[in-house]
Amino acid sequence: MTGREFVQGLMEEMERLFARLGETDTLQSESDEQVDVVTVLKLALKSELEASELAGFWMPTTHEVDAKMALALQCGDEMKHYGLISQRLAELGEDLADFDPVADGHSPLYQYLRGLRTTVERIAGGPFASEAIAEIRNTQFVNFCRAVGDDGTAKLYSDIIQPEEVHHHHLGREILEKYATTPELQEAAAAAVRNTLAIADELRALATKTTGIHNIPVS
Ligand SMILES: [Fe+2]
Ligand SMILES: [Fe+2]
């Protein structure tokens, strides 16, 4: 199987899983059923911080220069998103002076991804799969913001944040197509994608109901 065929198969697998999500499923599982704009934005701060930290952590020990560039770009973009979301929370009247997004520690997904050692696994779990999840979650969030009349937050996501998450996913896809070219590398990359989908908070409730995606123990 070529890298391209392999990645196409992974895309179809993810799309089948995402197609089973309801309108606000990713928001509800993320925020324990309490869906309101401020709660989701505060949770988003943690996701942005973790994505930036991971990309920065991986960058110096990822050998391939194009993968390094994608990680460096992502590291900067995710912290930029963090800043924009903080600004939006301030506009909504939230005081973030004492807010620590990782007060409860980093997420199980962060812990898992941080342990990945090879380029194909990192790109598969990070830019490719996690950013695909972000795209789905953001689409649901934009619709939710519009439904409750928060056009400012909807616009921030649809105009700035969402296009950049989509770009991260596309870069991940290209790099995976280029480097996941042997059965061994494809097996490792597919495992990283499946584990990421199984661990992600947004999809966890769904994963327990889905055959083919196996829950693994998380620390
Ligand atoms: Fe982001
Ligand atoms: Fe991103």
PDB file of C-alpha atoms and ligand atoms in Angstrom:
ATOM      1  CA  MET A   1       0.000   0.000   0.000  1.00  0.00           C
ATOM      2  CA  THR A   2       1.362   3.443  -0.894  1.00  0.00           C
ATOM      3  CA  GLY A   3       1.454   6.184   1.718  1.00  0.00           C
ATOM      4  CA  ARG A   4      -1.395   7.892  -0.074  1.00  0.00           C
ATOM      5  CA  GLU A   5      -3.619   4.794  -0.090  1.00  0.00           C
ATOM      6  CA  PHE A   6      -2.826   4.163   3.548  1.00  0.00           C
ATOM      7  CA  VAL A   7      -3.764   7.708   4.608  1.00  0.00           C
ATOM      8  CA  GLN A   8      -6.937   7.574   2.501  1.00  0.00           C
ATOM      9  CA  GLY A   9      -7.963   4.464   4.469  1.00  0.00           C
ATOM     10  CA  LEU A  10      -7.302   6.263   7.768  1.00  0.00           C
ATOM     11  CA  MET A  11      -9.381   9.240   6.611  1.00  0.00           C
ATOM     12  CA  GLU A  12     -12.300   6.963   5.816  1.00  0.00           C
ATOM     13  CA  GLU A  13     -11.977   5.259   9.202  1.00  0.00           C
ATOM     14  CA  MET A  14     -12.063   8.643  10.981  1.00  0.00           C
ATOM     15  CA  GLU A  15     -14.963   9.897   8.893  1.00  0.00           C
ATOM     16  CA  ARG A  16     -17.003   6.817   9.757  1.00  0.00           C
ATOM     17  CA  LEU A  17     -16.417   7.486  13.440  1.00  0.00           C
ATOM     18  CA  PHE A  18     -17.169  11.214  13.177  1.00  0.00           C
ATOM     19  CA  ALA A  19     -20.359  10.511  11.219  1.00  0.00           C
ATOM     20  CA  ARG A  20     -21.758   8.838  14.326  1.00  0.00           C
ATOM     21  CA  LEU A  21     -21.453  12.001  16.411  1.00  0.00           C
ATOM     22  CA  GLY A  22     -24.603  13.973  17.138  1.00  0.00           C
ATOM     23  CA  GLU A  23     -24.920  17.745  16.871  1.00  0.00           C
ATOM     24  CA  THR A  24     -23.230  18.724  20.124  1.00  0.00           C
ATOM     25  CA  ASP A  25     -21.704  15.407  21.229  1.00  0.00           C
ATOM     26  CA  THR A  26     -18.116  16.623  21.296  1.00  0.00           C
ATOM     27  CA  LEU A  27     -19.056  19.657  23.377  1.00  0.00           C
ATOM     28  CA  GLN A  28     -21.097  17.649  25.861  1.00  0.00           C
ATOM     29  CA  SER A  29     -18.529  14.932  26.529  1.00  0.00           C
ATOM     30  CA  GLU A  30     -15.888  17.609  26.922  1.00  0.00           C
ATOM     31  CA  SER A  31     -17.741  19.726  29.430  1.00  0.00           C
ATOM     32  CA  ASP A  32     -19.714  17.096  31.396  1.00  0.00           C
ATOM     33  CA  GLU A  33     -23.022  18.028  29.743  1.00  0.00           C
ATOM     34  CA  GLN A  34     -22.650  21.705  30.770  1.00  0.00           C
ATOM     35  CA  VAL A  35     -22.555  23.362  27.380  1.00  0.00           C
ATOM     36  CA  ASP A  36     -22.101  27.110  27.586  1.00  0.00           C
ATOM     37  CA  VAL A  37     -19.728  29.325  25.646  1.00  0.00           C
ATOM     38  CA  VAL A  38     -17.502  30.350  28.568  1.00  0.00           C
ATOM     39  CA  THR A  39     -17.083  26.753  29.816  1.00  0.00           C
ATOM     40  CA  VAL A  40     -16.147  25.496  26.357  1.00  0.00           C
ATOM     41  CA  LEU A  41     -13.712  28.388  25.808  1.00  0.00           C
ATOM     42  CA  LYS A  42     -11.953  27.648  29.102  1.00  0.00           C
ATOM     43  CA  LEU A  43     -11.609  23.984  28.119  1.00  0.00           C
ATOM     44  CA  ALA A  44     -10.327  25.104  24.722  1.00  0.00           C
ATOM     45  CA  LEU A  45      -7.504  26.999  26.456  1.00  0.00           C
ATOM     46  CA  LYS A  46      -6.236  23.700  27.840  1.00  0.00           C
ATOM     47  CA  SER A  47      -6.399  22.006  24.410  1.00  0.00           C
ATOM     48  CA  GLU A  48      -4.534  24.868  22.751  1.00  0.00           C
ATOM     49  CA  LEU A  49      -1.849  24.911  25.443  1.00  0.00           C
ATOM     50  CA  GLU A  50      -1.341  21.149  25.253  1.00  0.00           C
ATOM     51  CA  ALA A  51      -1.190  21.161  21.439  1.00  0.00           C
ATOM     52  CA  SER A  52       1.408  23.934  21.484  1.00  0.00           C
ATOM     53  CA  GLU A  53       3.503  22.222  24.172  1.00  0.00           C
ATOM     54  CA  LEU A  54       3.463  18.888  22.337  1.00  0.00           C
ATOM     55  CA  ALA A  55       4.483  20.380  19.000  1.00  0.00           C
ATOM     56  CA  GLY A  56       7.300  22.284  20.729  1.00  0.00           C
ATOM     57  CA  PHE A  57       8.377  19.176  22.660  1.00  0.00           C
ATOM     58  CA  TRP A  58       8.530  17.032  19.525  1.00  0.00           C
ATOM     59  CA  MET A  59      10.154  19.545  17.204  1.00  0.00           C
ATOM     60  CA  PRO A  60      13.862  19.210  18.161  1.00  0.00           C
ATOM     61  CA  THR A  61      13.764  15.378  18.221  1.00  0.00           C
ATOM     62  CA  THR A  62      11.874  15.042  14.929  1.00  0.00           C
ATOM     63  CA  HIS A  63      14.506  14.568  12.255  1.00  0.00           C
ATOM     64  CA  GLU A  64      12.691  15.333   8.972  1.00  0.00           C
ATOM     65  CA  VAL A  65      12.819  19.053   8.205  1.00  0.00           C
ATOM     66  CA  ASP A  66       9.321  19.272   6.690  1.00  0.00           C
ATOM     67  CA  ALA A  67       7.863  17.614   9.794  1.00  0.00           C
ATOM     68  CA  LYS A  68       9.921  19.977  11.979  1.00  0.00           C
ATOM     69  CA  MET A  69       8.489  22.949  10.085  1.00  0.00           C
ATOM     70  CA  ALA A  70       4.916  21.726  10.521  1.00  0.00           C
ATOM     71  CA  LEU A  71       5.467  21.261  14.262  1.00  0.00           C
ATOM     72  CA  ALA A  72       7.118  24.671  14.658  1.00  0.00           C
ATOM     73  CA  LEU A  73       4.244  26.358  12.831  1.00  0.00           C
ATOM     74  CA  GLN A  74       1.712  24.490  14.930  1.00  0.00           C
ATOM     75  CA  CYS A  75       3.520  25.351  18.174  1.00  0.00           C
ATOM     76  CA  GLY A  76       3.201  29.067  17.357  1.00  0.00           C
ATOM     77  CA  ASP A  77      -0.347  28.919  15.996  1.00  0.00           C
ATOM     78  CA  GLU A  78      -1.751  27.075  19.022  1.00  0.00           C
ATOM     79  CA  MET A  79      -0.333  29.661  21.447  1.00  0.00           C
ATOM     80  CA  LYS A  80      -1.745  32.385  19.218  1.00  0.00           C
ATOM     81  CA  HIS A  81      -5.149  30.674  19.540  1.00  0.00           C
ATOM     82  CA  TYR A  82      -4.622  30.599  23.299  1.00  0.00           C
ATOM     83  CA  GLY A  83      -4.124  34.377  23.269  1.00  0.00           C
ATOM     84  CA  LEU A  84      -7.166  35.022  21.064  1.00  0.00           C
ATOM     85  CA  ILE A  85      -9.430  32.826  23.202  1.00  0.00           C
ATOM     86  CA  SER A  86      -8.174  34.558  26.376  1.00  0.00           C
ATOM     87  CA  GLN A  87      -9.009  37.900  24.779  1.00  0.00           C
ATOM     88  CA  ARG A  88     -12.497  36.692  23.891  1.00  0.00           C
ATOM     89  CA  LEU A  89     -13.066  35.429  27.441  1.00  0.00           C
ATOM     90  CA  ALA A  90     -12.037  38.866  28.757  1.00  0.00           C
ATOM     91  CA  GLU A  91     -14.546  40.497  26.386  1.00  0.00           C
ATOM     92  CA  LEU A  92     -17.193  38.164  27.807  1.00  0.00           C
ATOM     93  CA  GLY A  93     -16.328  39.417  31.290  1.00  0.00           C
ATOM     94  CA  GLU A  94     -14.183  36.519  32.505  1.00  0.00           C
ATOM     95  CA  ASP A  95     -11.251  37.345  34.754  1.00  0.00           C
ATOM     96  CA  LEU A  96      -8.435  34.913  33.926  1.00  0.00           C
ATOM     97  CA  ALA A  97      -5.870  36.377  36.321  1.00  0.00           C
ATOM     98  CA  ASP A  98      -5.885  33.273  38.545  1.00  0.00           C
ATOM     99  CA  PHE A  99      -6.896  30.782  35.882  1.00  0.00           C
ATOM    100  CA  ASP A 100      -4.528  27.863  35.298  1.00  0.00           C
ATOM    101  CA  PRO A 101      -5.700  25.693  32.387  1.00  0.00           C
ATOM    102  CA  VAL A 102      -3.662  22.734  33.608  1.00  0.00           C
ATOM    103  CA  ALA A 103      -4.485  23.082  37.304  1.00  0.00           C
ATOM    104  CA  ASP A 104      -5.768  19.482  37.232  1.00  0.00           C
ATOM    105  CA  GLY A 105      -2.742  18.296  35.283  1.00  0.00           C
ATOM    106  CA  HIS A 106      -2.366  17.540  31.616  1.00  0.00           C
ATOM    107  CA  SER A 107      -4.935  15.361  29.874  1.00  0.00           C
ATOM    108  CA  PRO A 108      -4.575  11.599  29.320  1.00  0.00           C
ATOM    109  CA  LEU A 109      -4.281  12.323  25.570  1.00  0.00           C
ATOM    110  CA  TYR A 110      -1.362  14.679  26.188  1.00  0.00           C
ATOM    111  CA  GLN A 111       0.375  12.026  28.318  1.00  0.00           C
ATOM    112  CA  TYR A 112      -0.105   9.425  25.597  1.00  0.00           C
ATOM    113  CA  LEU A 113       1.050  11.659  22.736  1.00  0.00           C
ATOM    114  CA  ARG A 114       4.095  12.862  24.643  1.00  0.00           C
ATOM    115  CA  GLY A 115       5.364   9.285  24.782  1.00  0.00           C
ATOM    116  CA  LEU A 116       5.363   8.812  20.994  1.00  0.00           C
ATOM    117  CA  ARG A 117       8.905   8.494  19.638  1.00  0.00           C
ATOM    118  CA  THR A 118       8.751   8.207  15.856  1.00  0.00           C
ATOM    119  CA  THR A 119       7.844  10.870  13.310  1.00  0.00           C
ATOM    120  CA  VAL A 120       4.979   8.905  11.757  1.00  0.00           C
ATOM    121  CA  GLU A 121       3.416   8.178  15.161  1.00  0.00           C
ATOM    122  CA  ARG A 122       3.740  11.812  16.295  1.00  0.00           C
ATOM    123  CA  ILE A 123       2.323  13.227  13.072  1.00  0.00           C
ATOM    124  CA  ALA A 124      -0.442  10.587  13.023  1.00  0.00           C
ATOM    125  CA  GLY A 125      -1.566  11.235  16.613  1.00  0.00           C
ATOM    126  CA  GLY A 126      -0.919  15.004  16.641  1.00  0.00           C
ATOM    127  CA  PRO A 127      -1.505  17.061  13.495  1.00  0.00           C
ATOM    128  CA  PHE A 128      -3.367  14.331  11.593  1.00  0.00           C
ATOM    129  CA  ALA A 129      -5.813  12.881  14.160  1.00  0.00           C
ATOM    130  CA  SER A 130      -5.983  15.476  16.963  1.00  0.00           C
ATOM    131  CA  GLU A 131      -6.456  18.327  14.489  1.00  0.00           C
ATOM    132  CA  ALA A 132      -9.185  16.362  12.702  1.00  0.00           C
ATOM    133  CA  ILE A 133     -10.949  16.061  16.054  1.00  0.00           C
ATOM    134  CA  ALA A 134     -10.443  19.810  16.627  1.00  0.00           C
ATOM    135  CA  GLU A 135     -12.058  20.513  13.258  1.00  0.00           C
ATOM    136  CA  ILE A 136     -15.170  18.499  14.167  1.00  0.00           C
ATOM    137  CA  ARG A 137     -15.389  20.008  17.641  1.00  0.00           C
ATOM    138  CA  ASN A 138     -14.959  23.563  16.325  1.00  0.00           C
ATOM    139  CA  THR A 139     -17.635  23.086  13.674  1.00  0.00           C
ATOM    140  CA  GLN A 140     -20.065  21.995  16.385  1.00  0.00           C
ATOM    141  CA  PHE A 141     -18.956  24.883  18.600  1.00  0.00           C
ATOM    142  CA  VAL A 142     -19.462  27.513  15.869  1.00  0.00           C
ATOM    143  CA  ASN A 143     -22.994  26.203  15.275  1.00  0.00           C
ATOM    144  CA  PHE A 144     -23.642  26.251  19.011  1.00  0.00           C
ATOM    145  CA  CYS A 145     -22.344  29.853  19.384  1.00  0.00           C
ATOM    146  CA  ARG A 146     -24.587  31.017  16.532  1.00  0.00           C
ATOM    147  CA  ALA A 147     -27.566  29.201  18.048  1.00  0.00           C
ATOM    148  CA  VAL A 148     -27.131  31.043  21.366  1.00  0.00           C
ATOM    149  CA  GLY A 149     -26.462  34.393  19.650  1.00  0.00           C
ATOM    150  CA  ASP A 150     -22.717  34.696  20.358  1.00  0.00           C
ATOM    151  CA  ASP A 151     -21.613  35.819  16.908  1.00  0.00           C
ATOM    152  CA  GLY A 152     -18.304  37.260  18.166  1.00  0.00           C
ATOM    153  CA  THR A 153     -17.069  33.885  19.386  1.00  0.00           C
ATOM    154  CA  ALA A 154     -18.478  32.140  16.298  1.00  0.00           C
ATOM    155  CA  LYS A 155     -16.557  34.566  14.071  1.00  0.00           C
ATOM    156  CA  LEU A 156     -13.282  34.097  15.974  1.00  0.00           C
ATOM    157  CA  TYR A 157     -13.502  30.361  15.353  1.00  0.00           C
ATOM    158  CA  SER A 158     -14.822  30.364  11.805  1.00  0.00           C
ATOM    159  CA  ASP A 159     -12.530  33.142  10.509  1.00  0.00           C
ATOM    160  CA  ILE A 160      -9.247  32.513  12.333  1.00  0.00           C
ATOM    161  CA  ILE A 161      -8.948  29.418  14.509  1.00  0.00           C
ATOM    162  CA  GLN A 162     -10.760  26.841  12.410  1.00  0.00           C
ATOM    163  CA  PRO A 163      -8.907  27.498   9.106  1.00  0.00           C
ATOM    164  CA  GLU A 164      -5.594  27.129  10.944  1.00  0.00           C
ATOM    165  CA  GLU A 165      -6.596  23.822  12.605  1.00  0.00           C
ATOM    166  CA  VAL A 166      -7.641  22.560   9.170  1.00  0.00           C
ATOM    167  CA  HIS A 167      -4.255  23.619   7.797  1.00  0.00           C
ATOM    168  CA  HIS A 168      -2.470  21.720  10.591  1.00  0.00           C
ATOM    169  CA  HIS A 169      -4.474  18.619   9.737  1.00  0.00           C
ATOM    170  CA  HIS A 170      -3.639  18.934   6.025  1.00  0.00           C
ATOM    171  CA  LEU A 171       0.068  19.337   6.754  1.00  0.00           C
ATOM    172  CA  GLY A 172      -0.109  16.215   8.941  1.00  0.00           C
ATOM    173  CA  ARG A 173      -1.826  14.345   6.157  1.00  0.00           C
ATOM    174  CA  GLU A 174       0.856  15.293   3.590  1.00  0.00           C
ATOM    175  CA  ILE A 175       3.702  14.321   5.886  1.00  0.00           C
ATOM    176  CA  LEU A 176       2.077  11.007   6.745  1.00  0.00           C
ATOM    177  CA  GLU A 177       1.556  10.210   3.049  1.00  0.00           C
ATOM    178  CA  LYS A 178       5.223  10.916   2.438  1.00  0.00           C
ATOM    179  CA  TYR A 179       6.728   8.935   5.316  1.00  0.00           C
ATOM    180  CA  ALA A 180       4.272   6.125   6.181  1.00  0.00           C
ATOM    181  CA  THR A 181       5.446   3.952   3.307  1.00  0.00           C
ATOM    182  CA  THR A 182       6.229   0.521   4.807  1.00  0.00           C
ATOM    183  CA  PRO A 183       3.872  -1.970   6.486  1.00  0.00           C
ATOM    184  CA  GLU A 184       5.696  -1.442   9.813  1.00  0.00           C
ATOM    185  CA  LEU A 185       5.466   2.355   9.686  1.00  0.00           C
ATOM    186  CA  GLN A 186       1.825   2.177   8.583  1.00  0.00           C
ATOM    187  CA  GLU A 187       0.987  -0.153  11.442  1.00  0.00           C
ATOM    188  CA  ALA A 188       2.624   2.200  13.960  1.00  0.00           C
ATOM    189  CA  ALA A 189       0.879   5.257  12.485  1.00  0.00           C
ATOM    190  CA  ALA A 190      -2.537   3.553  12.410  1.00  0.00           C
ATOM    191  CA  ALA A 191      -2.143   2.523  16.065  1.00  0.00           C
ATOM    192  CA  ALA A 192      -1.316   6.128  17.011  1.00  0.00           C
ATOM    193  CA  VAL A 193      -4.427   7.384  15.201  1.00  0.00           C
ATOM    194  CA  ARG A 194      -6.702   4.767  16.792  1.00  0.00           C
ATOM    195  CA  ASN A 195      -5.310   5.353  20.266  1.00  0.00           C
ATOM    196  CA  THR A 196      -5.716   9.130  19.856  1.00  0.00           C
ATOM    197  CA  LEU A 197      -9.344   8.707  18.780  1.00  0.00           C
ATOM    198  CA  ALA A 198      -9.971   6.361  21.696  1.00  0.00           C
ATOM    199  CA  ILE A 199      -8.403   8.614  24.339  1.00  0.00           C
ATOM    200  CA  ALA A 200      -9.642  12.048  23.186  1.00  0.00           C
ATOM    201  CA  ASP A 201     -12.186  13.363  25.697  1.00  0.00           C
ATOM    202  CA  GLU A 202     -14.418  14.604  22.933  1.00  0.00           C
ATOM    203  CA  LEU A 203     -14.827  11.151  21.471  1.00  0.00           C
ATOM    204  CA  ARG A 204     -14.408   8.933  24.485  1.00  0.00           C
ATOM    205  CA  ALA A 205     -18.088   8.327  25.124  1.00  0.00           C
ATOM    206  CA  LEU A 206     -18.548   7.366  21.506  1.00  0.00           C
ATOM    207  CA  ALA A 207     -15.464   5.165  21.388  1.00  0.00           C
ATOM    208  CA  THR A 208     -16.860   2.897  24.093  1.00  0.00           C
ATOM    209  CA  LYS A 209     -19.795   2.170  21.797  1.00  0.00           C
ATOM    210  CA  THR A 210     -17.793   1.699  18.630  1.00  0.00           C
ATOM    211  CA  THR A 211     -16.323  -1.544  17.404  1.00  0.00           C
ATOM    212  CA  GLY A 212     -12.882  -1.339  15.867  1.00  0.00           C
ATOM    213  CA  ILE A 213     -11.737   1.410  18.210  1.00  0.00           C
ATOM    214  CA  HIS A 214     -10.344  -0.133  21.357  1.00  0.00           C
ATOM    215  CA  ASN A 215     -10.075   1.679  24.619  1.00  0.00           C
ATOM    216  CA  ILE A 216      -6.633   1.419  26.078  1.00  0.00           C
ATOM    217  CA  PRO A 217      -5.808   2.078  29.717  1.00  0.00           C
ATOM    218  CA  VAL A 218      -4.884   5.694  30.341  1.00  0.00           C
ATOM    219  CA  SER A 219      -2.730   7.064  33.118  1.00  0.00           C
TER     220      SER A 219
HETATM  221 FE    FE B   1      -5.449  25.715  17.950  1.00  0.00          FE
HETATM  222 FE    FE B   2      -4.132  23.166  15.582  1.00  0.00          FE
END
